[in-house]
Coordinates of C-alpha atoms in Angstrom, one line a residue:
Chain A
X1394 CA 109.3 66.2 91.4
X1395 CA 106.6 68.8 90.7
X1396 CA 106.6 69.8 94.4
X1397 CA 110.3 70.6 94.4
X1398 CA 109.9 72.8 91.4
X1399 CA 106.9 74.3 93.1
X1400 CA 108.9 75.1 96.2
X1401 CA 111.6 76.8 94.1
X1402 CA 108.9 78.7 92.2
X1403 CA 107.3 79.8 95.5
X1404 CA 110.6 81.2 96.7
X1405 CA 111.1 83.0 93.4
X1406 CA 107.6 84.5 93.5
X1407 CA 108.0 85.7 97.1
X1408 CA 111.5 87.0 96.7
X1409 CA 110.6 90.4 95.1
X1410 CA 108.2 91.2 97.9
X1411 CA 110.7 90.2 100.6
X1412 CA 113.3 92.4 98.9
X1413 CA 110.9 95.3 99.1
X1414 CA 110.2 94.6 102.7
X1415 CA 113.9 94.7 103.5
X1416 CA 114.4 97.9 101.4
X1417 CA 111.5 100.0 102.7
X1418 CA 111.1 98.6 106.2
X1419 CA 114.0 96.5 107.4
X1420 CA 116.9 98.7 106.3
X1421 CA 115.4 102.0 107.3
X1422 CA 114.4 100.6 110.6
X1423 CA 117.9 99.3 111.3
X1424 CA 119.2 102.8 110.5
X1425 CA 116.7 104.3 113.0
X1426 CA 117.9 101.9 115.7
X1427 CA 121.6 102.6 114.9
X1428 CA 121.3 106.4 114.8
X1429 CA 119.3 106.5 118.0
X1430 CA 122.6 105.7 119.8
X1431 CA 124.3 108.8 118.3
X1432 CA 124.3 112.5 118.6
X1433 CA 123.9 113.4 114.9
X1434 CA 122.2 115.9 112.7
X1435 CA 120.4 114.7 109.6
X1436 CA 122.7 116.5 107.2
X1437 CA 125.9 115.4 109.0
X1438 CA 127.1 118.9 109.4
X1439 CA 128.9 117.8 112.5
X1440 CA 130.5 114.4 112.6
X1441 CA 128.2 112.0 114.5
X1442 CA 129.2 111.1 118.0
X1443 CA 128.3 107.8 119.7
X1444 CA 126.4 108.5 122.9
X1445 CA 125.0 105.1 123.8
X1446 CA 121.6 105.3 125.6
X1447 CA 121.9 109.1 126.3
X1448 CA 119.1 109.9 123.8
X1449 CA 116.8 107.5 125.6
X1450 CA 117.7 108.9 129.0
X1451 CA 116.9 112.4 127.7
X1452 CA 113.6 111.1 126.4
X1453 CA 112.5 110.0 129.8
X1454 CA 112.8 113.5 131.2
X1455 CA 111.8 115.5 128.1
X1456 CA 108.6 117.4 129.0
X1457 CA 107.7 117.9 125.3
X1458 CA 107.8 114.1 124.8
X1459 CA 105.7 113.6 127.8
X1460 CA 103.2 116.2 126.6
X1461 CA 103.1 114.5 123.2
X1462 CA 102.5 111.1 124.7
X1463 CA 99.7 112.5 126.8
X1464 CA 98.1 114.2 123.8
X1465 CA 98.3 111.0 121.9
X1466 CA 96.7 109.0 124.7
X1467 CA 93.9 111.6 125.1
X1468 CA 93.3 111.7 121.4
X1469 CA 93.2 107.9 121.1
X1470 CA 91.0 107.2 124.1
X1471 CA 88.5 109.9 123.4
X1472 CA 88.2 109.5 119.6
X1473 CA 88.1 105.7 119.6
X1474 CA 85.4 105.6 122.3
X1475 CA 83.3 108.1 120.5
X1476 CA 83.8 106.4 117.2
X1477 CA 82.8 103.1 118.6
X1478 CA 79.6 104.3 120.2
X1479 CA 78.6 106.3 117.3
X1480 CA 79.7 103.6 114.8
X1481 CA 77.7 101.0 116.7
X1482 CA 74.6 103.3 116.7
X1483 CA 74.9 103.9 113.0
X1484 CA 75.5 100.2 112.2
X1485 CA 72.4 99.3 114.2
X1486 CA 70.4 101.8 112.2
X1487 CA 71.6 100.7 108.8
X1488 CA 71.2 97.0 109.8
X1489 CA 67.5 97.3 110.0
X1490 CA 65.5 97.1 106.8
X1491 CA 64.1 100.4 105.4
X1492 CA 63.7 102.2 102.2
X1493 CA 66.8 104.0 101.1
X1494 CA 69.2 101.8 103.0
X1495 CA 71.7 101.6 100.2
X1496 CA 71.7 105.4 99.9
X1497 CA 72.6 105.8 103.6
X1498 CA 75.3 103.2 103.3
X1499 CA 76.7 105.2 100.3
X1500 CA 76.4 108.5 102.3
X1501 CA 78.5 107.2 105.2
X1502 CA 81.3 106.1 102.8
X1503 CA 81.9 109.7 101.7
X1504 CA 83.8 110.9 104.8
X1505 CA 85.9 107.8 104.6
X1506 CA 86.8 108.4 100.9
X1507 CA 87.8 112.0 101.4
X1508 CA 91.6 112.5 101.9
X1509 CA 92.4 113.4 105.5
X1510 CA 94.2 116.5 104.4
X1511 CA 91.1 117.6 102.5
X1512 CA 88.7 116.9 105.4
X1513 CA 91.0 118.8 107.7
X1514 CA 90.9 121.8 105.4
X1515 CA 87.1 121.5 105.0
X1516 CA 86.6 121.6 108.7
X1517 CA 89.1 124.4 109.2
X1518 CA 86.9 126.4 107.0
X1519 CA 83.7 125.3 108.7
X1520 CA 85.3 126.1 112.1
X1521 CA 86.6 129.5 111.0
X1522 CA 86.3 132.0 113.8
X1523 CA 84.5 134.7 111.8
X1524 CA 83.1 133.2 108.6
X1525 CA 82.8 129.5 109.6
X1526 CA 79.3 128.0 109.2
X1527 CA 79.5 126.4 112.6
X1528 CA 80.0 129.7 114.3
X1529 CA 77.3 131.4 112.2
X1530 CA 74.8 128.7 112.7
X1531 CA 75.7 128.2 116.3
X1532 CA 75.0 131.8 117.1
X1533 CA 71.9 131.9 115.1
X1534 CA 70.4 128.8 116.7
X1535 CA 71.4 130.1 120.1
X1536 CA 73.8 127.2 120.8
X1537 CA 76.8 129.5 121.0
X1538 CA 76.5 132.9 122.8
X1539 CA 79.2 134.3 120.6
X1540 CA 81.6 133.2 117.9
X1541 CA 84.4 130.9 119.1
X1542 CA 87.9 130.6 117.8
X1543 CA 87.9 126.8 118.1
X1544 CA 91.3 126.3 116.6
X1545 CA 93.1 129.1 118.4
X1546 CA 91.9 128.4 122.0
X1547 CA 94.3 125.9 123.6
X1548 CA 91.5 124.1 125.5
X1549 CA 89.3 123.8 122.4
X1550 CA 91.7 122.8 119.7
X1551 CA 92.2 119.2 120.6
X1552 CA 88.4 118.6 121.1
X1553 CA 87.8 120.3 117.8
X1554 CA 90.3 118.0 116.0
X1555 CA 88.9 115.0 117.7
X1556 CA 85.5 115.9 116.4
X1557 CA 86.9 116.0 112.9
X1558 CA 88.6 112.6 113.3
X1559 CA 85.4 111.1 114.7
X1560 CA 83.5 112.5 111.6
X1561 CA 86.0 111.0 109.2
X1562 CA 86.5 107.6 110.7
X1563 CA 83.2 106.6 112.3
X1564 CA 81.9 105.3 108.9
X1565 CA 84.7 102.8 108.8
X1566 CA 83.8 101.6 112.3
X1567 CA 80.1 101.5 111.3
X1568 CA 80.9 99.3 108.2
X1569 CA 83.0 96.9 110.2
X1570 CA 80.3 96.5 112.8
X1571 CA 77.6 96.2 110.2
X1572 CA 79.6 93.3 108.7
X1573 CA 79.6 91.7 112.2
X1574 CA 75.9 92.3 112.7
X1575 CA 75.1 90.6 109.4
X1576 CA 76.7 87.4 110.6
X1577 CA 74.2 87.1 113.5
X1578 CA 71.5 84.6 112.5
X1579 CA 68.0 86.1 112.3
X1580 CA 66.5 83.0 114.1
X1581 CA 68.0 83.9 117.4
X1582 CA 66.0 87.1 117.5
X1583 CA 62.8 85.3 116.4
X1584 CA 63.3 82.8 119.2
X1585 CA 63.9 85.5 121.7
X1586 CA 60.8 87.4 120.6
X1587 CA 58.7 84.3 121.1
X1588 CA 60.2 84.0 124.6
X1589 CA 59.0 87.5 125.2
X1590 CA 62.4 89.3 125.3
X1591 CA 62.2 93.0 124.8
X1592 CA 64.3 94.7 122.1
X1593 CA 66.6 96.0 124.8
X1594 CA 67.1 92.5 126.3
X1595 CA 67.8 91.1 122.9
X1596 CA 70.5 93.7 122.4
X1597 CA 72.3 92.8 125.6
X1598 CA 71.9 89.0 125.4
X1599 CA 72.2 88.4 121.6
X1600 CA 73.6 91.3 119.7
X1601 CA 76.4 92.5 121.9
X1602 CA 77.9 89.1 122.8
X1603 CA 77.9 87.9 119.2
X1604 CA 79.2 91.2 118.0
X1605 CA 82.2 91.2 120.4
X1606 CA 84.7 89.6 117.9
X1607 CA 83.9 92.2 115.2
X1608 CA 83.9 94.9 117.9
X1609 CA 87.4 93.9 119.2
X1610 CA 88.9 93.9 115.7
X1611 CA 87.4 97.3 114.9
X1612 CA 88.6 98.7 118.2
X1613 CA 92.1 97.5 117.7
X1614 CA 92.3 98.8 114.1
X1615 CA 91.1 102.2 115.1
X1616 CA 93.3 102.3 118.1
X1617 CA 96.4 101.5 116.0
X1618 CA 95.5 104.3 113.6
X1619 CA 94.8 106.8 116.4
X1620 CA 98.2 106.0 118.1
X1621 CA 100.0 107.0 115.0
X1622 CA 97.8 110.0 114.1
X1623 CA 99.6 112.7 112.1
X1624 CA 97.7 114.2 109.1
X1625 CA 94.7 115.7 110.8
X1626 CA 96.7 117.2 113.7
X1627 CA 99.5 118.6 111.6
X1628 CA 97.2 120.2 109.0
X1629 CA 94.8 121.7 111.5
X1630 CA 97.2 123.0 114.1
X1631 CA 100.8 122.3 113.0
X1632 CA 103.2 121.7 115.8
X1633 CA 101.1 123.5 118.4
X1634 CA 102.1 121.9 121.8
X1635 CA 98.5 121.7 122.8
X1636 CA 97.8 119.1 120.1
X1637 CA 101.3 117.8 119.2
X1638 CA 101.1 114.0 119.2
X1639 CA 104.0 111.6 119.2
X1640 CA 104.1 111.4 115.4
X1641 CA 104.0 115.2 115.0
X1642 CA 106.7 115.7 117.6
X1643 CA 108.8 112.9 116.0
X1644 CA 108.7 114.6 112.6
X1645 CA 109.4 117.9 114.1
X1646 CA 112.6 116.7 115.8
X1647 CA 113.8 114.8 112.7
X1648 CA 113.0 117.2 110.0
X1649 CA 112.5 120.7 111.5
X1650 CA 115.2 120.4 114.2
X1651 CA 117.3 118.1 112.0
X1652 CA 118.1 116.0 115.1
X1653 CA 118.7 112.5 113.7
X1654 CA 119.9 111.0 116.9
X1655 CA 117.1 112.1 119.3
X1656 CA 114.5 111.9 116.6
X1657 CA 115.4 108.2 116.0
X1658 CA 115.1 107.5 119.7
X1659 CA 111.6 108.9 119.6
X1660 CA 110.8 106.7 116.6
X1661 CA 112.0 103.7 118.5
X1662 CA 109.8 104.7 121.4
X1663 CA 106.8 104.9 119.2
X1664 CA 107.6 101.5 117.6
X1665 CA 107.8 100.0 121.1
X1666 CA 104.5 101.5 122.1
X1667 CA 102.8 100.2 119.0
X1668 CA 104.5 96.8 119.4
X1669 CA 103.2 96.5 122.9
X1670 CA 99.7 97.2 121.7
X1671 CA 100.0 94.8 118.8
X1672 CA 101.2 92.0 121.2
X1673 CA 98.1 92.7 123.4
X1674 CA 96.1 92.6 120.2
X1675 CA 97.4 89.3 119.0
X1676 CA 96.7 87.8 122.4
X1677 CA 93.1 89.0 122.5
X1678 CA 92.5 87.8 118.9
X1679 CA 94.2 84.5 119.6
X1680 CA 91.8 84.0 122.5
X1681 CA 88.9 85.1 120.4
X1682 CA 89.9 82.6 117.7
X1683 CA 90.1 79.8 120.3
X1684 CA 86.5 80.3 121.5
Chain B
X1104 CA 46.9 104.2 120.2
X1105 CA 49.1 101.4 119.0
X1106 CA 49.3 102.6 115.5
X1107 CA 50.2 106.1 116.7
X1108 CA 53.0 104.7 118.8
X1109 CA 54.2 102.8 115.8
X1110 CA 54.0 105.9 113.6
X1111 CA 55.9 107.9 116.2
X1112 CA 58.6 105.2 116.3
X1113 CA 58.9 105.2 112.6
X1114 CA 59.2 109.0 112.4
X1115 CA 61.9 108.9 115.1
X1116 CA 63.7 106.3 113.2
X1117 CA 63.7 108.2 109.9
X1118 CA 64.8 111.4 111.8
X1119 CA 67.8 109.4 113.0
X1120 CA 68.5 108.2 109.5
X1121 CA 68.3 111.7 108.2
X1122 CA 70.6 112.9 110.9
X1123 CA 73.2 110.2 109.9
X1124 CA 73.0 111.3 106.3
X1125 CA 73.3 115.0 107.0
X1126 CA 76.1 114.5 109.4
X1127 CA 78.1 112.4 106.9
X1128 CA 77.4 114.5 103.8
X1129 CA 77.1 118.1 105.0
X1130 CA 80.8 119.0 105.3
X1131 CA 81.5 117.8 101.8
X1132 CA 78.4 119.6 100.5
X1133 CA 79.6 122.8 102.3
X1134 CA 83.0 122.5 100.6
X1135 CA 81.3 122.1 97.2
X1136 CA 79.1 125.1 97.5
X1137 CA 81.8 127.2 99.0
X1138 CA 84.0 126.4 96.0
X1139 CA 81.3 127.9 93.7
X1140 CA 80.6 131.1 95.6
X1141 CA 82.3 134.4 94.7
X1142 CA 84.6 135.7 97.5
X1143 CA 82.1 138.3 98.8
X1144 CA 79.4 135.7 99.2
X1145 CA 82.0 133.3 100.8
X1146 CA 82.7 135.9 103.5
X1147 CA 79.1 136.9 104.1
X1148 CA 77.7 137.1 107.6
X1149 CA 74.6 135.3 106.4
X1150 CA 75.9 132.6 104.0
X1151 CA 73.6 131.0 101.6
X1152 CA 73.1 127.3 101.7
X1153 CA 73.0 127.0 97.9
X1154 CA 75.9 127.9 95.6
X1155 CA 74.3 131.2 94.8
X1156 CA 75.6 133.5 93.3
X1157 CA 77.6 131.1 91.3
X1158 CA 81.1 131.4 89.9
X1159 CA 83.9 129.3 88.5
X1160 CA 86.5 131.8 89.5
X1161 CA 88.1 129.7 92.2
X1162 CA 88.5 126.7 89.8
X1163 CA 90.1 129.0 87.3
X1164 CA 92.5 130.3 90.0
X1165 CA 93.4 126.9 91.1
X1166 CA 94.4 125.7 87.6
X1167 CA 95.8 128.9 86.2
X1168 CA 97.7 130.5 89.1
X1169 CA 98.8 127.6 91.2
X1170 CA 100.7 124.6 90.0
X1171 CA 97.8 122.4 90.9
X1172 CA 97.6 120.7 87.5
X1173 CA 101.1 119.6 88.0
X1174 CA 100.3 118.3 91.5
X1175 CA 97.4 116.3 90.2
X1176 CA 99.6 114.7 87.6
X1177 CA 102.2 113.9 90.2
X1178 CA 99.6 112.3 92.4
X1179 CA 98.3 110.2 89.5
X1180 CA 101.8 109.0 88.6
X1181 CA 102.8 108.2 92.2
X1182 CA 99.5 106.6 93.3
X1183 CA 99.2 104.8 90.0
X1184 CA 102.8 103.6 90.1
X1185 CA 102.6 102.4 93.7
X1186 CA 99.3 100.5 92.9
X1187 CA 100.7 98.8 89.8
X1188 CA 103.9 97.7 91.5
X1189 CA 102.0 96.5 94.5
X1190 CA 99.6 94.5 92.4
X1191 CA 102.3 92.8 90.3
X1192 CA 104.5 92.0 93.3
X1193 CA 101.5 91.2 95.4
X1194 CA 99.9 88.7 92.9
X1195 CA 103.2 86.8 92.6
X1196 CA 103.7 86.6 96.4
X1197 CA 100.1 85.9 97.2
X1198 CA 99.9 83.1 94.7
X1199 CA 103.0 81.5 96.3
X1200 CA 101.6 82.0 99.8
X1201 CA 98.1 81.0 99.0
X1202 CA 98.6 78.0 96.7
X1203 CA 102.1 76.5 96.7
X1204 CA 103.7 74.2 99.2
X1205 CA 106.0 76.5 100.8
X1206 CA 107.6 75.7 104.2
X1207 CA 108.2 79.1 105.8
X1208 CA 104.7 80.2 104.6
X1209 CA 103.4 81.3 108.0
X1210 CA 106.6 83.2 108.9
X1211 CA 106.3 85.2 105.7
X1212 CA 102.6 85.8 106.4
X1213 CA 103.3 87.0 109.9
X1214 CA 106.0 89.3 108.5
X1215 CA 103.5 90.8 106.1
X1216 CA 100.9 91.1 108.8
X1217 CA 103.3 92.9 111.1
X1218 CA 104.1 95.3 108.3
X1219 CA 100.4 96.3 107.9
X1220 CA 100.6 97.6 111.5
X1221 CA 103.9 99.3 111.1
X1222 CA 103.9 103.0 112.1
X1223 CA 105.1 105.0 109.1
X1224 CA 106.7 107.6 111.4
X1225 CA 109.1 105.0 112.8
X1226 CA 110.9 104.6 109.5
X1227 CA 110.7 108.2 108.4
X1228 CA 114.3 109.1 109.4
X1229 CA 115.7 105.9 107.9
X1230 CA 113.8 106.3 104.7
X1231 CA 114.8 109.9 104.4
X1232 CA 118.5 108.9 104.7
X1233 CA 118.0 106.0 102.2
X1234 CA 116.3 108.2 99.6
X1235 CA 119.1 110.8 99.9
X1236 CA 121.9 108.2 99.7
X1237 CA 120.4 106.7 96.6
X1238 CA 119.5 110.0 94.9
X1239 CA 115.8 109.1 95.0
X1240 CA 114.9 112.0 97.3
X1241 CA 112.4 114.4 95.6
X1242 CA 111.6 111.9 92.8
X1243 CA 108.5 110.1 91.9
X1244 CA 110.2 106.8 92.1
X1245 CA 111.3 107.6 95.6
X1246 CA 107.8 108.2 96.7
X1247 CA 106.5 105.2 94.9
X1248 CA 109.0 102.9 96.6
X1249 CA 108.3 104.4 100.0
X1250 CA 104.5 103.9 99.5
X1251 CA 105.1 100.2 99.0
X1252 CA 105.6 100.2 102.8
X1253 CA 101.8 100.3 103.3
X1254 CA 100.3 99.3 99.9
X1255 CA 102.2 96.0 99.3
X1256 CA 101.5 94.3 102.7
X1257 CA 97.9 95.1 102.4
X1258 CA 97.7 93.8 98.8
X1259 CA 99.5 90.6 99.6
X1260 CA 97.3 90.0 102.7
X1261 CA 94.0 90.4 100.9
X1262 CA 95.0 88.6 97.7
X1263 CA 96.2 85.5 99.7
X1264 CA 92.6 85.3 100.9
X1265 CA 91.3 85.4 97.3
X1266 CA 93.8 82.8 96.0
X1267 CA 93.0 80.4 98.9
X1268 CA 89.3 80.6 98.1
X1269 CA 89.8 79.2 94.5
X1270 CA 89.0 75.5 94.0
X1271 CA 91.9 73.1 93.9
X1272 CA 90.6 71.1 90.9
X1273 CA 91.2 74.0 88.5
X1274 CA 94.9 73.9 89.2
X1275 CA 95.1 70.1 89.1
X1276 CA 93.3 70.1 85.7
X1277 CA 95.9 72.5 84.4
X1278 CA 98.8 70.4 85.7
X1279 CA 97.3 67.3 84.1
X1280 CA 97.2 69.2 80.8
X1281 CA 100.9 69.9 81.2
X1282 CA 100.8 73.5 82.3
X1283 CA 103.7 74.8 84.5
X1284 CA 102.7 76.5 87.8
X1285 CA 103.5 79.9 86.3
X1286 CA 101.3 79.2 83.3
X1287 CA 98.6 78.1 85.7
X1288 CA 98.9 81.4 87.6
X1289 CA 98.7 83.6 84.5
X1290 CA 96.1 81.7 82.4
X1291 CA 93.8 80.2 85.0
X1292 CA 94.1 81.8 88.4
X1293 CA 94.7 85.4 87.5
X1294 CA 91.5 85.8 85.5
X1295 CA 89.5 84.4 88.4
X1296 CA 91.0 86.9 90.8
X1297 CA 89.9 89.8 88.7
X1298 CA 87.4 91.2 91.2
X1299 CA 90.0 90.9 94.0
X1300 CA 92.6 92.7 91.9
X1301 CA 90.2 95.6 91.2
X1302 CA 89.3 96.0 94.9
X1303 CA 92.8 95.8 96.3
X1304 CA 94.1 98.0 93.5
X1305 CA 91.5 100.6 94.3
X1306 CA 92.1 100.5 98.0
X1307 CA 95.9 100.8 97.4
X1308 CA 95.3 103.6 95.0
X1309 CA 93.2 105.5 97.5
X1310 CA 95.7 105.0 100.3
X1311 CA 98.5 106.3 98.1
X1312 CA 96.5 109.2 96.7
X1313 CA 95.7 110.4 100.2
X1314 CA 99.1 109.9 101.7
X1315 CA 100.6 113.0 103.4
X1316 CA 103.5 112.4 105.7
X1317 CA 105.9 110.9 103.2
X1318 CA 104.8 113.2 100.4
X1319 CA 105.4 116.2 102.7
X1320 CA 108.8 115.0 103.9
X1321 CA 110.4 113.4 100.8
X1322 CA 109.5 116.0 98.2
X1323 CA 110.2 119.7 97.8
X1324 CA 108.7 122.0 95.2
X1325 CA 105.7 121.7 92.9
X1326 CA 107.5 119.6 90.2
X1327 CA 107.3 116.5 92.4
X1328 CA 104.8 117.3 95.1
X1329 CA 101.5 115.4 95.2
X1330 CA 98.1 116.9 96.0
X1331 CA 97.8 116.4 99.8
X1332 CA 100.9 118.5 100.8
X1333 CA 100.0 121.0 98.0
X1334 CA 96.5 121.6 99.4
X1335 CA 97.8 121.7 103.0
X1336 CA 100.2 124.5 102.1
X1337 CA 97.9 126.5 99.8
X1338 CA 98.6 130.1 100.5
X1339 CA 97.2 133.5 99.5
X1340 CA 98.9 136.5 98.1
X1341 CA 99.7 137.5 101.7
X1342 CA 99.8 135.4 104.9
X1343 CA 96.7 137.2 106.1
X1344 CA 94.6 136.3 103.1
X1345 CA 93.8 132.6 103.1
X1346 CA 92.2 131.7 99.7
X1347 CA 89.3 129.6 101.1
X1348 CA 87.5 129.5 97.8
X1349 CA 90.5 128.1 96.0
X1350 CA 91.3 125.6 98.7
X1351 CA 87.7 124.3 98.6
X1352 CA 87.9 124.1 94.8
X1353 CA 91.1 122.2 94.9
X1354 CA 89.6 119.9 97.6
X1355 CA 86.6 119.2 95.5
X1356 CA 88.8 118.4 92.4
X1357 CA 90.8 115.8 94.3
X1358 CA 87.8 114.3 96.1
X1359 CA 85.2 114.0 93.4
X1360 CA 87.1 111.2 91.5
X1361 CA 87.5 109.3 94.7
X1362 CA 83.9 109.7 95.7
X1363 CA 82.8 108.6 92.2
X1364 CA 85.1 105.5 92.3
X1365 CA 83.9 104.6 95.8
X1366 CA 80.2 104.9 94.8
X1367 CA 80.7 102.7 91.7
X1368 CA 82.6 100.1 93.6
X1369 CA 80.7 100.5 96.8
X1370 CA 79.9 96.9 97.5
X1371 CA 83.4 95.6 96.6
X1372 CA 85.0 98.2 98.7
X1373 CA 83.0 97.3 101.8
X1374 CA 83.8 93.7 101.2
X1375 CA 87.5 94.4 100.7
X1376 CA 87.7 96.7 103.8
X1377 CA 86.0 94.2 106.0
X1378 CA 88.0 91.3 104.6
X1379 CA 91.3 93.2 105.0
X1380 CA 90.3 94.2 108.5
X1381 CA 88.8 91.0 109.8
X1382 CA 91.7 89.0 108.6
X1383 CA 94.4 91.4 109.1

């Protein structure tokens, strides 16, 4: 009797959340799928015209889309690898016991807490071609032979933005990995020391294998974020083709070009890309969980 | 010899620690001191590493000339509204998913999990149309509802974990005393999830406070615009004159409350982040 009432209550409690899911995700997504089959502008100045898969066919040959895809892949691979290596190094440093450890942990939370738009603006100022502290210090210390317009040179702008993203998100990586490190029992290291294993050997035979699950989760999280990157790119270099990622190109087609049909097709393509990645993710995690 | 080696190692280690701290903190420090320097000091070829000479001129400009106060208020309303709504809906759903016998439980959980991975950009066009059709375009409510896309799934997912962790006996004792499930939730379970609510609420608030893409696309004009798009488009009197001092002052104003909150709730945030990430 109670259980039946409970089931009814459960439905009632979940219903508002399900409604929101339908409203903000389900319905808009259905619209995006629908309009991707049309030639239509977002204000409906012209009557929409059904074109079937034409938008998708165009997408396959669109050089701008290809460039955006390539930029996204470059951004994702480079920034996630750097963040992982750096995050691991930082996590190992904070994991050991020393005075002021809490302070360091607090310090590395600061970049994470700063809004992306703000950190992009801060770095734009630091990377300023004439008055930026990086140029001034770089020249003074002899690292740079002359001042560099980091955000204006096509070959430097993506690396500069990647550096900003790495600064901002490495702390998150470090914290996830630190949580993983804290799960490894201390006794393993003691036993290994007694057996005469060096620090380096201990790292490869104990730390790394036992840290793998945390590492996989952190990698997947960062990769998902990097694949949909928008803020830092759009604020630091706008719709510059040298840095335009999929999300930036997608917003440009939808809002700036008002192209609802083709823009929706790009949205679907991004969704498919993320979906493929998530499936791979679920499989890996599933395997991890079975171990 | 041995002690020297150890001393050297220790020195190297602390250098590494110092590097980590400087690397993390310096850009924010530089923004703070830039916001306090008068313009001529800001554009000096040999900038000082202390906020000297000191001025509050940029802060005055930000609040007097631009509509920044309005933007701050908008951000507070939107982020606060999205957080409150997520918490209320999230608690109800998470209680059902975490504690009640509920057949399609896993299906709903997977749906929520899938939503946490959803790329915002993929629904941008659809949400844009929806907000315009319903007259919610360029309103606070429109932004709040669209923010539920990322705050609600996260809240539900983390709170389910908290609810599952509570002992079963508590509930049973309440039932024996004749309490309904809803009373049990409100009187017994909710007070116990207090810390969980604070953490998830804070994380949802930060996410909404920092959001840029939707705020940029679904609002026009300073009456509704939140802080991130306002800062991104801060202009000077002419296109050639970017007011770096004011931009830095505005940046400091929006960031300091966050940094303070994060420092106060440091431990909980780390726990919440890792719980959310490891589980979701």
